[in-house]
Amino acid sequence: MEKKNFFESIYENADHEDLATIPWATLAPNVYLEKHLSQHDVVSGKKALVIGCGLGDDALILEKHGYEVEAIDISPSAIALAKKRHPESKVDFHVGDIYNMPESSIGKYDFVYEGLTIQSLPPEDRETLVSIIVSLVAKEGELLVYANTQDDEDSYGGPPWPLYDNEFKLFEQEGLVKVHEEKADINKPIAPYHCCVLYRK
């Protein structure tokens, strides 16, 4: 309940006339997701899931790429704002809790996008969250993970808590294969670093 209250309070109390005031809201698709999709043909008949969809921009670009998109967020206010911002969209925006996904969602999605959600939740939940997220990916499906990362010997605290380099290996331990990795070219002492990893089942 605490997780829901935190994120809901941010969206509910935000200036709805200036949504850029929401700390993580860019009002545009994630650049790594956009780049990935631009390198592939438009799809047909495939299902995609956006975890922690916020204001809906990542879901929209997946829809434009041909996916049937489901987009979930723990915050009812976030979902209401996403629907308001994208009234013509056919994306299925709805309140959802990644900790309690329905059994029907297991192995359902050809493409799953997870951006900054894991790192926003308690670090002790990481193995559980990775296991849940991997279970949602269909056979031969893809998972794109976007997060802030840190070198294994460093600690920058949180929340949010950046993923250690070795925590990305949890996805592989759950049966995925790493296809591509891209890190922002930033030198210390500026940290953590943006990182995006594509996995395939």
PDB file of C-alpha atoms in Angstrom:
ATOM      1  CA  MET A   1       0.000   0.000   0.000  1.00  0.00           C
ATOM      2  CA  GLU A   2       2.898   2.320   0.796  1.00  0.00           C
ATOM      3  CA  LYS A   3       4.238   2.030  -2.786  1.00  0.00           C
ATOM      4  CA  LYS A   4       0.844   2.944  -4.211  1.00  0.00           C
ATOM      5  CA  ASN A   5       0.458   5.921  -1.894  1.00  0.00           C
ATOM      6  CA  PHE A   6       3.868   7.354  -2.796  1.00  0.00           C
ATOM      7  CA  PHE A   7       3.443   7.250  -6.587  1.00  0.00           C
ATOM      8  CA  GLU A   8      -0.218   8.192  -6.428  1.00  0.00           C
ATOM      9  CA  SER A   9       0.582  11.232  -4.297  1.00  0.00           C
ATOM     10  CA  ILE A  10       3.112  12.474  -6.855  1.00  0.00           C
ATOM     11  CA  TYR A  11       0.682  12.224  -9.781  1.00  0.00           C
ATOM     12  CA  GLU A  12      -2.349  13.377  -7.833  1.00  0.00           C
ATOM     13  CA  ASN A  13      -0.644  16.470  -6.439  1.00  0.00           C
ATOM     14  CA  ALA A  14       1.261  17.418  -9.584  1.00  0.00           C
ATOM     15  CA  ASP A  15       0.484  20.565 -11.532  1.00  0.00           C
ATOM     16  CA  HIS A  16      -1.750  19.031 -14.202  1.00  0.00           C
ATOM     17  CA  GLU A  17      -1.210  22.097 -16.368  1.00  0.00           C
ATOM     18  CA  ASP A  18       2.554  21.504 -16.302  1.00  0.00           C
ATOM     19  CA  LEU A  19       3.173  17.767 -16.132  1.00  0.00           C
ATOM     20  CA  ALA A  20       6.897  18.280 -16.681  1.00  0.00           C
ATOM     21  CA  THR A  21       7.037  19.112 -12.969  1.00  0.00           C
ATOM     22  CA  ILE A  22       6.665  15.377 -12.240  1.00  0.00           C
ATOM     23  CA  PRO A  23      10.273  14.370 -11.467  1.00  0.00           C
ATOM     24  CA  TRP A  24      10.565  11.509 -13.978  1.00  0.00           C
ATOM     25  CA  ALA A  25       8.171  12.798 -16.648  1.00  0.00           C
ATOM     26  CA  THR A  26       9.883  13.622 -19.956  1.00  0.00           C
ATOM     27  CA  LEU A  27       6.616  13.908 -21.950  1.00  0.00           C
ATOM     28  CA  ALA A  28       8.336  11.948 -24.721  1.00  0.00           C
ATOM     29  CA  PRO A  29       9.165   8.303 -25.413  1.00  0.00           C
ATOM     30  CA  ASN A  30      12.328   6.895 -23.905  1.00  0.00           C
ATOM     31  CA  VAL A  31      15.155   7.560 -26.369  1.00  0.00           C
ATOM     32  CA  TYR A  32      16.514   4.002 -26.132  1.00  0.00           C
ATOM     33  CA  LEU A  33      13.091   2.492 -26.779  1.00  0.00           C
ATOM     34  CA  GLU A  34      12.557   4.859 -29.697  1.00  0.00           C
ATOM     35  CA  LYS A  35      15.963   3.964 -31.147  1.00  0.00           C
ATOM     36  CA  HIS A  36      15.300   0.239 -30.824  1.00  0.00           C
ATOM     37  CA  LEU A  37      11.934   0.447 -32.563  1.00  0.00           C
ATOM     38  CA  SER A  38      13.351   2.624 -35.353  1.00  0.00           C
ATOM     39  CA  GLN A  39      15.737  -0.199 -36.250  1.00  0.00           C
ATOM     40  CA  HIS A  40      12.947  -2.723 -36.828  1.00  0.00           C
ATOM     41  CA  ASP A  41       9.958  -3.057 -39.115  1.00  0.00           C
ATOM     42  CA  VAL A  42       6.455  -2.279 -37.923  1.00  0.00           C
ATOM     43  CA  VAL A  43       4.857  -5.388 -36.445  1.00  0.00           C
ATOM     44  CA  SER A  44       1.376  -6.864 -36.674  1.00  0.00           C
ATOM     45  CA  GLY A  45      -0.574  -9.040 -34.276  1.00  0.00           C
ATOM     46  CA  LYS A  46       1.992  -8.805 -31.476  1.00  0.00           C
ATOM     47  CA  LYS A  47       1.332  -7.813 -27.894  1.00  0.00           C
ATOM     48  CA  ALA A  48       3.412  -5.405 -25.815  1.00  0.00           C
ATOM     49  CA  LEU A  49       3.390  -4.449 -22.151  1.00  0.00           C
ATOM     50  CA  VAL A  50       4.690  -1.239 -20.579  1.00  0.00           C
ATOM     51  CA  ILE A  51       5.397  -1.554 -16.860  1.00  0.00           C
ATOM     52  CA  GLY A  52       4.978   1.626 -14.830  1.00  0.00           C
ATOM     53  CA  CYS A  53       3.652   3.488 -17.849  1.00  0.00           C
ATOM     54  CA  GLY A  54       3.258   6.862 -16.155  1.00  0.00           C
ATOM     55  CA  LEU A  55       1.899   9.421 -18.628  1.00  0.00           C
ATOM     56  CA  GLY A  56       1.856   6.948 -21.505  1.00  0.00           C
ATOM     57  CA  ASP A  57       4.460   8.153 -24.007  1.00  0.00           C
ATOM     58  CA  ASP A  58       6.314   4.823 -24.212  1.00  0.00           C
ATOM     59  CA  ALA A  59       3.054   2.959 -24.758  1.00  0.00           C
ATOM     60  CA  LEU A  60       2.148   5.313 -27.598  1.00  0.00           C
ATOM     61  CA  ILE A  61       5.332   4.725 -29.561  1.00  0.00           C
ATOM     62  CA  LEU A  62       4.872   0.967 -29.242  1.00  0.00           C
ATOM     63  CA  GLU A  63       1.307   1.349 -30.533  1.00  0.00           C
ATOM     64  CA  LYS A  64       2.594   3.370 -33.499  1.00  0.00           C
ATOM     65  CA  HIS A  65       4.993   0.515 -34.214  1.00  0.00           C
ATOM     66  CA  GLY A  66       2.054  -1.863 -34.604  1.00  0.00           C
ATOM     67  CA  TYR A  67       1.857  -3.520 -31.201  1.00  0.00           C
ATOM     68  CA  GLU A  68      -1.365  -4.171 -29.303  1.00  0.00           C
ATOM     69  CA  VAL A  69      -0.299  -2.424 -26.118  1.00  0.00           C
ATOM     70  CA  GLU A  70      -1.232  -2.902 -22.501  1.00  0.00           C
ATOM     71  CA  ALA A  71       0.161  -0.244 -20.165  1.00  0.00           C
ATOM     72  CA  ILE A  72      -0.016  -0.506 -16.386  1.00  0.00           C
ATOM     73  CA  ASP A  73       0.756   1.774 -13.474  1.00  0.00           C
ATOM     74  CA  ILE A  74       0.117   1.497  -9.742  1.00  0.00           C
ATOM     75  CA  SER A  75      -1.202   5.075  -9.704  1.00  0.00           C
ATOM     76  CA  PRO A  76      -4.840   5.664 -10.722  1.00  0.00           C
ATOM     77  CA  SER A  77      -4.022   9.333 -11.301  1.00  0.00           C
ATOM     78  CA  ALA A  78      -1.212   8.412 -13.710  1.00  0.00           C
ATOM     79  CA  ILE A  79      -3.582   6.202 -15.694  1.00  0.00           C
ATOM     80  CA  ALA A  80      -6.220   8.952 -15.780  1.00  0.00           C
ATOM     81  CA  LEU A  81      -3.650  11.443 -17.043  1.00  0.00           C
ATOM     82  CA  ALA A  82      -2.355   9.016 -19.691  1.00  0.00           C
ATOM     83  CA  LYS A  83      -5.885   8.475 -21.006  1.00  0.00           C
ATOM     84  CA  LYS A  84      -6.535  12.213 -21.006  1.00  0.00           C
ATOM     85  CA  ARG A  85      -3.303  12.925 -22.902  1.00  0.00           C
ATOM     86  CA  HIS A  86      -3.926  10.233 -25.514  1.00  0.00           C
ATOM     87  CA  PRO A  87      -7.702  10.123 -26.103  1.00  0.00           C
ATOM     88  CA  GLU A  88      -7.427   8.642 -29.608  1.00  0.00           C
ATOM     89  CA  SER A  89      -5.133   5.815 -28.561  1.00  0.00           C
ATOM     90  CA  LYS A  90      -6.259   2.190 -28.404  1.00  0.00           C
ATOM     91  CA  VAL A  91      -3.667   1.393 -25.735  1.00  0.00           C
ATOM     92  CA  ASP A  92      -5.207  -0.485 -22.824  1.00  0.00           C
ATOM     93  CA  PHE A  93      -4.187   1.853 -19.997  1.00  0.00           C
ATOM     94  CA  HIS A  94      -5.166   0.449 -16.618  1.00  0.00           C
ATOM     95  CA  VAL A  95      -4.146   0.324 -12.981  1.00  0.00           C
ATOM     96  CA  GLY A  96      -1.915  -2.656 -12.341  1.00  0.00           C
ATOM     97  CA  ASP A  97       0.506  -3.868  -9.700  1.00  0.00           C
ATOM     98  CA  ILE A  98       3.662  -5.604 -10.957  1.00  0.00           C
ATOM     99  CA  TYR A  99       3.759  -7.569  -7.701  1.00  0.00           C
ATOM    100  CA  ASN A 100       0.313  -9.038  -8.423  1.00  0.00           C
ATOM    101  CA  MET A 101       0.034  -9.746 -12.129  1.00  0.00           C
ATOM    102  CA  PRO A 102      -2.882 -11.948 -13.227  1.00  0.00           C
ATOM    103  CA  GLU A 103      -2.103 -15.535 -14.183  1.00  0.00           C
ATOM    104  CA  SER A 104      -3.341 -14.779 -17.710  1.00  0.00           C
ATOM    105  CA  SER A 105      -0.397 -12.408 -18.213  1.00  0.00           C
ATOM    106  CA  ILE A 106       2.243 -15.138 -17.883  1.00  0.00           C
ATOM    107  CA  GLY A 107       4.065 -15.590 -21.198  1.00  0.00           C
ATOM    108  CA  LYS A 108       1.617 -13.249 -22.916  1.00  0.00           C
ATOM    109  CA  TYR A 109       3.737 -10.432 -24.295  1.00  0.00           C
ATOM    110  CA  ASP A 110       5.984 -10.418 -27.359  1.00  0.00           C
ATOM    111  CA  PHE A 111       7.631  -7.231 -26.120  1.00  0.00           C
ATOM    112  CA  VAL A 112       7.933  -5.945 -22.557  1.00  0.00           C
ATOM    113  CA  TYR A 113       9.350  -2.533 -21.690  1.00  0.00           C
ATOM    114  CA  GLU A 114      10.551  -1.868 -18.147  1.00  0.00           C
ATOM    115  CA  GLY A 115      11.896   1.636 -17.599  1.00  0.00           C
ATOM    116  CA  LEU A 116      13.058   2.814 -14.155  1.00  0.00           C
ATOM    117  CA  THR A 117      10.439   0.785 -12.258  1.00  0.00           C
ATOM    118  CA  ILE A 118      12.665  -1.822 -10.612  1.00  0.00           C
ATOM    119  CA  GLN A 119      15.061   0.809  -9.296  1.00  0.00           C
ATOM    120  CA  SER A 120      12.187   2.779  -7.790  1.00  0.00           C
ATOM    121  CA  LEU A 121      11.132  -0.162  -5.612  1.00  0.00           C
ATOM    122  CA  PRO A 122      12.918  -1.661  -2.579  1.00  0.00           C
ATOM    123  CA  PRO A 123      16.302  -3.214  -3.477  1.00  0.00           C
ATOM    124  CA  GLU A 124      15.483  -6.359  -1.501  1.00  0.00           C
ATOM    125  CA  ASP A 125      12.668  -7.061  -3.984  1.00  0.00           C
ATOM    126  CA  ARG A 126      14.914  -7.177  -7.058  1.00  0.00           C
ATOM    127  CA  GLU A 127      15.133 -10.920  -7.536  1.00  0.00           C
ATOM    128  CA  THR A 128      11.360 -11.237  -7.104  1.00  0.00           C
ATOM    129  CA  LEU A 129      10.650  -8.388  -9.526  1.00  0.00           C
ATOM    130  CA  VAL A 130      13.019  -9.734 -12.170  1.00  0.00           C
ATOM    131  CA  SER A 131      11.421 -13.177 -11.908  1.00  0.00           C
ATOM    132  CA  ILE A 132       7.927 -11.712 -12.320  1.00  0.00           C
ATOM    133  CA  ILE A 133       8.912  -9.527 -15.272  1.00  0.00           C
ATOM    134  CA  VAL A 134      10.709 -12.350 -17.098  1.00  0.00           C
ATOM    135  CA  SER A 135       7.665 -14.587 -16.637  1.00  0.00           C
ATOM    136  CA  LEU A 136       5.553 -12.124 -18.638  1.00  0.00           C
ATOM    137  CA  VAL A 137       7.695 -12.440 -21.776  1.00  0.00           C
ATOM    138  CA  ALA A 138       6.404 -14.806 -24.449  1.00  0.00           C
ATOM    139  CA  LYS A 139       8.572 -17.502 -25.976  1.00  0.00           C
ATOM    140  CA  GLU A 140      10.980 -15.788 -28.402  1.00  0.00           C
ATOM    141  CA  GLY A 141       9.726 -12.469 -27.028  1.00  0.00           C
ATOM    142  CA  GLU A 142      11.879  -9.491 -26.040  1.00  0.00           C
ATOM    143  CA  LEU A 143      12.402  -7.474 -22.878  1.00  0.00           C
ATOM    144  CA  LEU A 144      13.937  -4.003 -22.994  1.00  0.00           C
ATOM    145  CA  VAL A 145      15.198  -2.784 -19.619  1.00  0.00           C
ATOM    146  CA  TYR A 146      16.128   0.861 -19.088  1.00  0.00           C
ATOM    147  CA  ALA A 147      17.705   1.823 -15.777  1.00  0.00           C
ATOM    148  CA  ASN A 148      20.336   3.847 -14.055  1.00  0.00           C
ATOM    149  CA  THR A 149      23.309   1.641 -13.254  1.00  0.00           C
ATOM    150  CA  GLN A 150      26.388   1.863 -11.087  1.00  0.00           C
ATOM    151  CA  ASP A 151      29.731   0.133 -10.847  1.00  0.00           C
ATOM    152  CA  ASP A 152      29.695  -2.791  -8.458  1.00  0.00           C
ATOM    153  CA  GLU A 153      32.039  -1.115  -5.971  1.00  0.00           C
ATOM    154  CA  ASP A 154      30.086   2.148  -5.820  1.00  0.00           C
ATOM    155  CA  SER A 155      26.974   3.107  -3.863  1.00  0.00           C
ATOM    156  CA  TYR A 156      24.850   6.152  -4.588  1.00  0.00           C
ATOM    157  CA  GLY A 157      21.961   5.402  -2.268  1.00  0.00           C
ATOM    158  CA  GLY A 158      18.308   5.956  -3.062  1.00  0.00           C
ATOM    159  CA  PRO A 159      15.462   5.971  -3.721  1.00  0.00           C
ATOM    160  CA  PRO A 160      15.713   5.462  -6.572  1.00  0.00           C
ATOM    161  CA  TRP A 161      18.375   2.801  -6.172  1.00  0.00           C
ATOM    162  CA  PRO A 162      20.425   2.304  -9.371  1.00  0.00           C
ATOM    163  CA  LEU A 163      20.974  -1.280 -10.469  1.00  0.00           C
ATOM    164  CA  TYR A 164      24.447  -2.677  -9.948  1.00  0.00           C
ATOM    165  CA  ASP A 165      26.078  -4.055 -13.081  1.00  0.00           C
ATOM    166  CA  ASN A 166      25.813  -7.587 -11.754  1.00  0.00           C
ATOM    167  CA  GLU A 167      22.081  -7.212 -11.054  1.00  0.00           C
ATOM    168  CA  PHE A 168      21.406  -7.121 -14.782  1.00  0.00           C
ATOM    169  CA  LYS A 169      22.607 -10.730 -14.810  1.00  0.00           C
ATOM    170  CA  LEU A 170      19.497 -11.679 -12.851  1.00  0.00           C
ATOM    171  CA  PHE A 171      17.551 -11.513 -16.111  1.00  0.00           C
ATOM    172  CA  GLU A 172      19.877 -14.045 -17.679  1.00  0.00           C
ATOM    173  CA  GLN A 173      19.655 -16.270 -14.612  1.00  0.00           C
ATOM    174  CA  GLU A 174      15.890 -16.314 -15.185  1.00  0.00           C
ATOM    175  CA  GLY A 175      16.420 -17.689 -18.691  1.00  0.00           C
ATOM    176  CA  LEU A 176      16.794 -14.671 -20.961  1.00  0.00           C
ATOM    177  CA  VAL A 177      19.661 -14.058 -23.388  1.00  0.00           C
ATOM    178  CA  LYS A 178      21.286 -10.626 -23.535  1.00  0.00           C
ATOM    179  CA  VAL A 179      21.118  -9.376 -27.122  1.00  0.00           C
ATOM    180  CA  HIS A 180      22.384  -5.814 -26.826  1.00  0.00           C
ATOM    181  CA  GLU A 181      23.591  -3.376 -24.190  1.00  0.00           C
ATOM    182  CA  GLU A 182      24.068   0.367 -24.435  1.00  0.00           C
ATOM    183  CA  LYS A 183      25.471   2.648 -21.748  1.00  0.00           C
ATOM    184  CA  ALA A 184      25.633   6.395 -21.687  1.00  0.00           C
ATOM    185  CA  ASP A 185      29.165   7.643 -22.253  1.00  0.00           C
ATOM    186  CA  ILE A 186      29.595   9.540 -19.020  1.00  0.00           C
ATOM    187  CA  ASN A 187      32.802   9.819 -17.018  1.00  0.00           C
ATOM    188  CA  LYS A 188      33.055   9.875 -13.259  1.00  0.00           C
ATOM    189  CA  PRO A 189      32.439  11.571 -10.890  1.00  0.00           C
ATOM    190  CA  ILE A 190      29.063  11.937 -12.623  1.00  0.00           C
ATOM    191  CA  ALA A 191      27.075   8.856 -11.766  1.00  0.00           C
ATOM    192  CA  PRO A 192      24.965   6.788 -11.979  1.00  0.00           C
ATOM    193  CA  TYR A 193      24.894   5.990 -15.676  1.00  0.00           C
ATOM    194  CA  HIS A 194      21.997   5.449 -18.049  1.00  0.00           C
ATOM    195  CA  CYS A 195      21.910   1.892 -19.357  1.00  0.00           C
ATOM    196  CA  CYS A 196      19.600  -0.011 -21.665  1.00  0.00           C
ATOM    197  CA  VAL A 197      19.706  -3.785 -22.187  1.00  0.00           C
ATOM    198  CA  LEU A 198      17.730  -5.870 -24.669  1.00  0.00           C
ATOM    199  CA  TYR A 199      17.007  -9.478 -23.739  1.00  0.00           C
ATOM    200  CA  ARG A 200      15.339 -12.276 -25.668  1.00  0.00           C
ATOM    201  CA  LYS A 201      13.615 -15.413 -24.387  1.00  0.00           C
TER     202      LYS A 201
END
